[in-house]
Coordinates of C-alpha atoms in Angstrom, one line a residue:
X26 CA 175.5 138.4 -105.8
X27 CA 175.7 136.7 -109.3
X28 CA 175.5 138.1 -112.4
X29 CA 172.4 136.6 -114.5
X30 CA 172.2 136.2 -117.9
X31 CA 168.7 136.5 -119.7
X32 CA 167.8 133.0 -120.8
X33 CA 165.2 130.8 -119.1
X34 CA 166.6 128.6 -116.5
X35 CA 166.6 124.9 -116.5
X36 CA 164.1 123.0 -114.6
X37 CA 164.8 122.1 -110.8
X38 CA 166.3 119.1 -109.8
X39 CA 164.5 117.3 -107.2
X40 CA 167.7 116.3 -105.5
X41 CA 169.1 118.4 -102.9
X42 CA 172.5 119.9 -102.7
X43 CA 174.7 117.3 -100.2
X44 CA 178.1 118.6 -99.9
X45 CA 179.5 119.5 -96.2
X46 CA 179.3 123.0 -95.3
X47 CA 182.2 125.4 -95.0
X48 CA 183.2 129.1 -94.3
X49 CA 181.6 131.5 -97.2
X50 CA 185.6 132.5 -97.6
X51 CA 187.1 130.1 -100.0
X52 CA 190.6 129.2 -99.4
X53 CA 192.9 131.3 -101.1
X54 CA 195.9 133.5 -100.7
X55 CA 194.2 136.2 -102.0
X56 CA 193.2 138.7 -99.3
X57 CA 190.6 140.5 -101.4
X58 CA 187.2 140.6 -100.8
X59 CA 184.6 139.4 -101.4
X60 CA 185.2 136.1 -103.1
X61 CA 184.7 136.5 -107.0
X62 CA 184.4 133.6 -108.7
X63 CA 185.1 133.4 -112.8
X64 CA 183.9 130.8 -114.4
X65 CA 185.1 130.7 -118.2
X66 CA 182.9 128.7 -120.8
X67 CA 179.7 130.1 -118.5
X68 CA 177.1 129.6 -121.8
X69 CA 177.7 126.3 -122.9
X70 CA 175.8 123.1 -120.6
X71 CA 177.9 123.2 -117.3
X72 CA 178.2 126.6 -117.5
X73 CA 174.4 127.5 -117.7
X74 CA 174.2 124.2 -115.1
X75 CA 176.3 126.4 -112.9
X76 CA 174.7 129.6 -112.6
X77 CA 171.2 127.6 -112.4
X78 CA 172.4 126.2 -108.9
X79 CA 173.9 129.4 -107.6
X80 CA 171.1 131.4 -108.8
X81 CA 167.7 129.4 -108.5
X82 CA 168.7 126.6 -105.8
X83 CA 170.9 128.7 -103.1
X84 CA 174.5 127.5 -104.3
X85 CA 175.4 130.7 -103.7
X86 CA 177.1 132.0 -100.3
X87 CA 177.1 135.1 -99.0
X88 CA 180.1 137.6 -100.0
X89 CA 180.6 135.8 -103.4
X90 CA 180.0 137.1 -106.9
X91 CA 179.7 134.9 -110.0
X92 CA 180.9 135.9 -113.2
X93 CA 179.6 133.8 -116.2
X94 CA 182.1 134.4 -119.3
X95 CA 180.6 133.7 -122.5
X96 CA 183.1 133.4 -126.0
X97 CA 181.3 136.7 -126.6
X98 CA 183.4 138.2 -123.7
X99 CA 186.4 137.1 -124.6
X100 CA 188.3 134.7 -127.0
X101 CA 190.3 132.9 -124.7
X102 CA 193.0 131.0 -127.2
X103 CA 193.8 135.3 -127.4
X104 CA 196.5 136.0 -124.6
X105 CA 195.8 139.3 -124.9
X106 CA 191.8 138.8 -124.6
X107 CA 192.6 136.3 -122.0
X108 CA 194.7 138.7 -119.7
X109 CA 192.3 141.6 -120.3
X110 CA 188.9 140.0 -119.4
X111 CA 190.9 138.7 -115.9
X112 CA 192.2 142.5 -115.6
X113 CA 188.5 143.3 -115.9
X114 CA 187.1 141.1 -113.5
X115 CA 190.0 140.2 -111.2
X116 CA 188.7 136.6 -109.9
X117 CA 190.1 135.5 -106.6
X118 CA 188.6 131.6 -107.7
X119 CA 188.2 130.2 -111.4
X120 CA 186.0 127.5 -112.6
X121 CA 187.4 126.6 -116.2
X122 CA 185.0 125.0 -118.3
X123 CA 185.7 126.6 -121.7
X124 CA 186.7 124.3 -124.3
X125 CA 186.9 124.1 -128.3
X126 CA 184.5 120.8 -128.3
X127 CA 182.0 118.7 -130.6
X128 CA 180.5 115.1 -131.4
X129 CA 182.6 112.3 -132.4
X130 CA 182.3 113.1 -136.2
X131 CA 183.6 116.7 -136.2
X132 CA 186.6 115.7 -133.7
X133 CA 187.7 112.5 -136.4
X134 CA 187.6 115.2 -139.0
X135 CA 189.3 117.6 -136.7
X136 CA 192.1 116.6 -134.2
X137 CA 194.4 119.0 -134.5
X138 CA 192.2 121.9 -134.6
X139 CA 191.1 120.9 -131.5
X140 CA 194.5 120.4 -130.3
X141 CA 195.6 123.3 -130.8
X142 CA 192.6 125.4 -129.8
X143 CA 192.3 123.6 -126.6
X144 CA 195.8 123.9 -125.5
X145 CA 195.7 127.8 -125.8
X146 CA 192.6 127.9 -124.3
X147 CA 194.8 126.2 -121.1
X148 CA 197.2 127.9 -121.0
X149 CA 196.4 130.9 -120.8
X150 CA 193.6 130.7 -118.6
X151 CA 195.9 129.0 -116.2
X152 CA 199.3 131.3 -116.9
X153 CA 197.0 134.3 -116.6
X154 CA 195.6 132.8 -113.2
X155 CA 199.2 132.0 -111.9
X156 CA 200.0 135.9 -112.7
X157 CA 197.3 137.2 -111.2
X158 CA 198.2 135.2 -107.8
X159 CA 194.9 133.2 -108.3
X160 CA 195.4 130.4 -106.3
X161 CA 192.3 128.1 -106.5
X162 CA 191.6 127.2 -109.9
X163 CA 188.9 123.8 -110.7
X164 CA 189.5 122.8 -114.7
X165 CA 187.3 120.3 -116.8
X166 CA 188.7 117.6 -118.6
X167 CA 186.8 114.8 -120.0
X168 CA 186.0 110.7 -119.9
X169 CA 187.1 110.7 -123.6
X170 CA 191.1 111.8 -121.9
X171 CA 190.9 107.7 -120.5
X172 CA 193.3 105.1 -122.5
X173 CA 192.1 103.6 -125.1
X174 CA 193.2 100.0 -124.3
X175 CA 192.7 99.3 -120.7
X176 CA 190.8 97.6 -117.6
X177 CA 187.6 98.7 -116.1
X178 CA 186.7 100.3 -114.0
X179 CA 188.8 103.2 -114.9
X180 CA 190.3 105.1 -112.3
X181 CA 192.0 108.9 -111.3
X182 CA 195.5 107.0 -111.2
X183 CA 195.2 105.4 -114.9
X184 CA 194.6 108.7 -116.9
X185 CA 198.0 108.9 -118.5
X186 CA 198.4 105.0 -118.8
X187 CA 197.9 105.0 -122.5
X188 CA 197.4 106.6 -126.0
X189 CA 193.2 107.6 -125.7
X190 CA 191.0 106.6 -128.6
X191 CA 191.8 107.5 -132.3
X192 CA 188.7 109.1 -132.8
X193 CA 189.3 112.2 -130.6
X194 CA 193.2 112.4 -130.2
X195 CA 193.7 115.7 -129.9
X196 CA 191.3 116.6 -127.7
X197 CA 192.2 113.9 -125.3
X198 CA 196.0 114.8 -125.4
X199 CA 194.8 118.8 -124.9
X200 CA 192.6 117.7 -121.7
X201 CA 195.1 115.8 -120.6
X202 CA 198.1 118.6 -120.5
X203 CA 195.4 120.2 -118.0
X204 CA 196.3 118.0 -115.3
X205 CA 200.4 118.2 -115.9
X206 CA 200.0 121.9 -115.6
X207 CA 198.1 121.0 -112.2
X208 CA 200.6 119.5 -111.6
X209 CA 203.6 122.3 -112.4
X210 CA 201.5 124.5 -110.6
X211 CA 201.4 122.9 -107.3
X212 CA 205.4 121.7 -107.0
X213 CA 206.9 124.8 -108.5
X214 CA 204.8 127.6 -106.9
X215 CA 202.1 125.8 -104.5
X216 CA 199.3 126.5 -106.8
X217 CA 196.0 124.6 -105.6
X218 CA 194.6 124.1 -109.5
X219 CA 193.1 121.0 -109.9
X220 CA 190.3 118.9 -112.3
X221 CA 187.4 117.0 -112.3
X222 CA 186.3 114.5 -114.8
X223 CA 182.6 113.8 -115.7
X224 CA 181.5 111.0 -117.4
X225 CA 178.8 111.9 -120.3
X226 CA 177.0 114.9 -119.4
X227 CA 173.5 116.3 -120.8
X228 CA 171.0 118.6 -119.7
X229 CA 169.3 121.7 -120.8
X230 CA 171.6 124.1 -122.6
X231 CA 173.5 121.2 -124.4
X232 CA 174.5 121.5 -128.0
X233 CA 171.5 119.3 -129.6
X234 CA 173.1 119.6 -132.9
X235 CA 172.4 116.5 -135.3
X236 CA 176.0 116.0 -136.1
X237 CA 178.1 117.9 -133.7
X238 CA 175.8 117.6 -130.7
X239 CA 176.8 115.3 -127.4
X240 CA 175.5 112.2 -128.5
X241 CA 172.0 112.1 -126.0
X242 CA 171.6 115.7 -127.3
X243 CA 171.9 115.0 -130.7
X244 CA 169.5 111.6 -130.3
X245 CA 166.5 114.3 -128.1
X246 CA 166.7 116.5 -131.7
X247 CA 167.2 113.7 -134.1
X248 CA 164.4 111.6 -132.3
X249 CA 161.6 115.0 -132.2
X250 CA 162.4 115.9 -136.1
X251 CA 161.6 111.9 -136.8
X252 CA 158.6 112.3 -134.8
X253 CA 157.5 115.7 -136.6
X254 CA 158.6 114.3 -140.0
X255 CA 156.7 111.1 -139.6
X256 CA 159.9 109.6 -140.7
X257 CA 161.9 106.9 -138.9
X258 CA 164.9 107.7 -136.6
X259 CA 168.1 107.3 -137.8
X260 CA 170.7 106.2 -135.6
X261 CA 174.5 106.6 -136.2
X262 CA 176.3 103.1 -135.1
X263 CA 175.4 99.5 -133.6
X264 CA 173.3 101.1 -130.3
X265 CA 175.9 98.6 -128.7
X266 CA 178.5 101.6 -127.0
X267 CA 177.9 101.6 -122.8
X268 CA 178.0 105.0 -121.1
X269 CA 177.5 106.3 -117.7
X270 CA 175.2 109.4 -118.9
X271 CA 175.1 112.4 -115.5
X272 CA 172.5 115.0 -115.2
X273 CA 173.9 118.9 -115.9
X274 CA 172.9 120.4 -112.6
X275 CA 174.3 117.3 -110.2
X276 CA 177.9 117.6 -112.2
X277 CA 177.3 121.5 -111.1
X278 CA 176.7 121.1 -107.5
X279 CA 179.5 118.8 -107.7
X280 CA 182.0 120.9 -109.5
X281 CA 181.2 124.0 -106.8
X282 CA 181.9 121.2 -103.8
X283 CA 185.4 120.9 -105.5
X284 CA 186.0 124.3 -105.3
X285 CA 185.5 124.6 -101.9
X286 CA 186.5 121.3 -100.3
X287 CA 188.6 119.3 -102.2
X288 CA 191.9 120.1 -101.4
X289 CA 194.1 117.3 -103.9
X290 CA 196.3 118.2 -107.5
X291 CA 194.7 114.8 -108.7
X292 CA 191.6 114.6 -110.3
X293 CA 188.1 113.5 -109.5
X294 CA 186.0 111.6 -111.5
X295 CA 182.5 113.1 -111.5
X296 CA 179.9 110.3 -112.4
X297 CA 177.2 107.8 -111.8
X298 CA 178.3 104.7 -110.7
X299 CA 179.6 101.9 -112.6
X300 CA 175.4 100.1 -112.2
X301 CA 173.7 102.6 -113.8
X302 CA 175.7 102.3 -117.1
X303 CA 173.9 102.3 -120.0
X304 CA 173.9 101.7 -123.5
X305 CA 173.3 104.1 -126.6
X306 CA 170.3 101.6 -127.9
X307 CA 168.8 101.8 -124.5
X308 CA 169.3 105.4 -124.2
X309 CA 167.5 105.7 -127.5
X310 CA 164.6 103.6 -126.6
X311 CA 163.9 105.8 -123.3
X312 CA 164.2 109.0 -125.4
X313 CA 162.0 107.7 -128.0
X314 CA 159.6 107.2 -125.1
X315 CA 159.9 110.2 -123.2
X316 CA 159.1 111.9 -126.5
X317 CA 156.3 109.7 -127.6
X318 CA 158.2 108.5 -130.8
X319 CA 155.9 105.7 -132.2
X320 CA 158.1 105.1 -135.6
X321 CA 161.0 102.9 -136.8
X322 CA 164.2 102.7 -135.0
X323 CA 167.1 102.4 -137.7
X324 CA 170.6 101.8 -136.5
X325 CA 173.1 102.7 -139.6
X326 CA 176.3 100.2 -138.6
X327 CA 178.4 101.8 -141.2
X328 CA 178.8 104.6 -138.8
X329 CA 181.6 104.5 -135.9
X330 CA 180.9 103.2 -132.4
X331 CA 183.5 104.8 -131.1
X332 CA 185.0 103.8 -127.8
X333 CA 182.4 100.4 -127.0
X334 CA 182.8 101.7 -123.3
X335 CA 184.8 103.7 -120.9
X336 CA 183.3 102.5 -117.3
X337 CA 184.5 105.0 -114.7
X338 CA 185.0 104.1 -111.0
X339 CA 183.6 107.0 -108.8
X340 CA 185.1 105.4 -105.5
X341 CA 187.1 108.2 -104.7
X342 CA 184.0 110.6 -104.9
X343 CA 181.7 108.1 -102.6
X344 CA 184.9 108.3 -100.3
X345 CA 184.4 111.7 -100.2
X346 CA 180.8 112.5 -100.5
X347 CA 178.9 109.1 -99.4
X348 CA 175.5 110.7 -99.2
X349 CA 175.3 112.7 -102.9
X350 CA 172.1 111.9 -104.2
X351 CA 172.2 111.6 -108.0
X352 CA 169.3 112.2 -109.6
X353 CA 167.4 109.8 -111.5
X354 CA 168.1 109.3 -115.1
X355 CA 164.5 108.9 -116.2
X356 CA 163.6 112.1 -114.3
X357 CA 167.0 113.8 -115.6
X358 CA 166.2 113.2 -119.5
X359 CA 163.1 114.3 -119.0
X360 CA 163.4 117.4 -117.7
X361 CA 166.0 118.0 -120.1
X362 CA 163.7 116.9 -123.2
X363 CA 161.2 120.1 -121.7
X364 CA 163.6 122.0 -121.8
X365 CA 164.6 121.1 -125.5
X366 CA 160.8 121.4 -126.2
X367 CA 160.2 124.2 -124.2
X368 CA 163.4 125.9 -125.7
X369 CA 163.4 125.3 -129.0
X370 CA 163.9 128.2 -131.0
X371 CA 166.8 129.7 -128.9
X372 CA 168.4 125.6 -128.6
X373 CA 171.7 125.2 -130.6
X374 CA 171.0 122.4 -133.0

């Protein structure tokens, strides 16, 4: 069974779930029964991506539950809140997407706030997991986490290789703990926590906010007010930045793979492959397509790039999974742009 929230699900994706099968009994050292999965951060995209596959496309198996938590459940840079909500629901498996996040403007203004937010969020959901002899926990970090200065294609091994981009410091550093913890974890008490790392993620659910929104979020709302308005659409930077963009619900059929097979401390890179990068101007030119924009197209170059790219090997995944059918980004943002559409009033933006 899984517990369902009340919002209207995302559309299907067309591609079909492709990971190996395996026993509806997770490994763990827990003995109880049946398998309760937790998954923290269970509103925001992934979250929402999740209970879509387990709930609408048979990602589910039989003998586990799914527990979304929401911030409305708990606040989980609390201890106390932390510990209690675990008390309440006593997980055997956690999926740990909650995070303190936002665009690139509210993290330059912000580092450490998100810092410190996001390294009590770790922490205690992964002391608290440790108590409760959880032994299979999956955490999210982030493409941003990736040196600033380095060689592409990025890879699992280069994470910690050097200082990430100014721009979003202490959210970087805070994702990055994640996997030293993982680490900890595993050589002092045999701990199975691990990570995976997807490139930039949309779908529906996203945070379309103008300003704090992901950045193909934010370009959906920014592109249907221009539309609305009549007026042209503004752009923040050159257009020039490259990014591997990954639809919501095949980062969530991916994410519930890891949690059952993948058995290493080191992360996984979660993404497109390096071909099917893109850049921000040609992201905005399909957008303004998919959503019949007709107007001007202005891009403001007094506004920060950020990081010009960030190319992300996902050889180890192909390793893994060869046959994982991505689906297509065309048929990705527009599905998502329905959604938007279709969503609009209850949409944060």
């Amino acid at each position: 069974s899984a517990r369902l929230s009340s919002s209207p699900p995302p559309p299907s994706s067309s591609s079909s779930p492709s990971s190996p099968s395996s026993p509806a009994q997770m490994d763990s050292n827990n003995t109880q029964s049946p398998v309760r999965i937790l998954v923290t951060g269970g509103s925001g995209l992934l979250g929402k991506a999740i209970e879509h596959v387990v709930t609408k496309q048979g990602g589910a198996r039989d003998g586990e539950e799914w527990i979304f938590l929401s911030s409305k459940d708990a606040n989980l840079t609390d201890l106390a809140q932390t510990r209690a909500i675990f008390e309440k629901h006593r997980p055997t498996h956690v999926i740990h997407l909650a995070a303190k996040v936002g665009g690139l403007y509210l993290h330059m203004k912000e580092n450490l706030q998100f810092w410190r937010d996001n390294i009590r969020i770790n922490d205690n959901v992964l002391h608290t997991a440790h108590e409760m002899n959880i032994n299979r926990v999956v955490s999210c970090l982030s493409s941003c986490i990736f040196p600033d200065k380095t060689t592409y294609p990025i890879d699992e091994t280069m994470i910690h290789n050097g200082p990430p981009h100014e721009s979003n410091y202490g959210y970087s550093y805070a994702k990055r703990m994640i996997d030293v913890q993982n680490r900890g974890y595993r050589s002092q008490y045999g701990r199975k926590y691990t990570a995976v790392i997807p490139t930039n993620v949309f779908g529906p659910y996203d945070n379309f906010n103008k300003e704090n929104g992901h950045v193909l979020s934010a370009l959906i709302n920014k592109t249907h007010t221009a539309k609305v308005e009549g007026s042209p659409l503004q752009v923040w930077g050159s257009g020039k930045p490259l990014r591997q963009f990954i639809y919501s619900l095949d980062i969530a059929r991916l994410i519930i793979w890891v949690l059952r097979e993948y058995e290493e401390v080191s992360p996984i890179i979660l993404s497109v492959g390096e071909d099917d990068e893109i850049s921000i101007k040609e992201a905005v030119e399909k957008i303004a397509e998919t959503l019949e924009f007709k107007g001007e197209i202005v891009y403001d170059t007094t506004k920060s790039d950020g990081q010009i790219k960030k190319t992300a090997s996902n050889a180890k995944l192909r390793s893994l999974l060869p046959d994982f059918e991505f689906t297509p980004f065309p048929q990705a943002l527009k599905e998502t742009c329905d959604w938007f559409l279709n969503n609009y009033d209850i949409a944060r933006r």
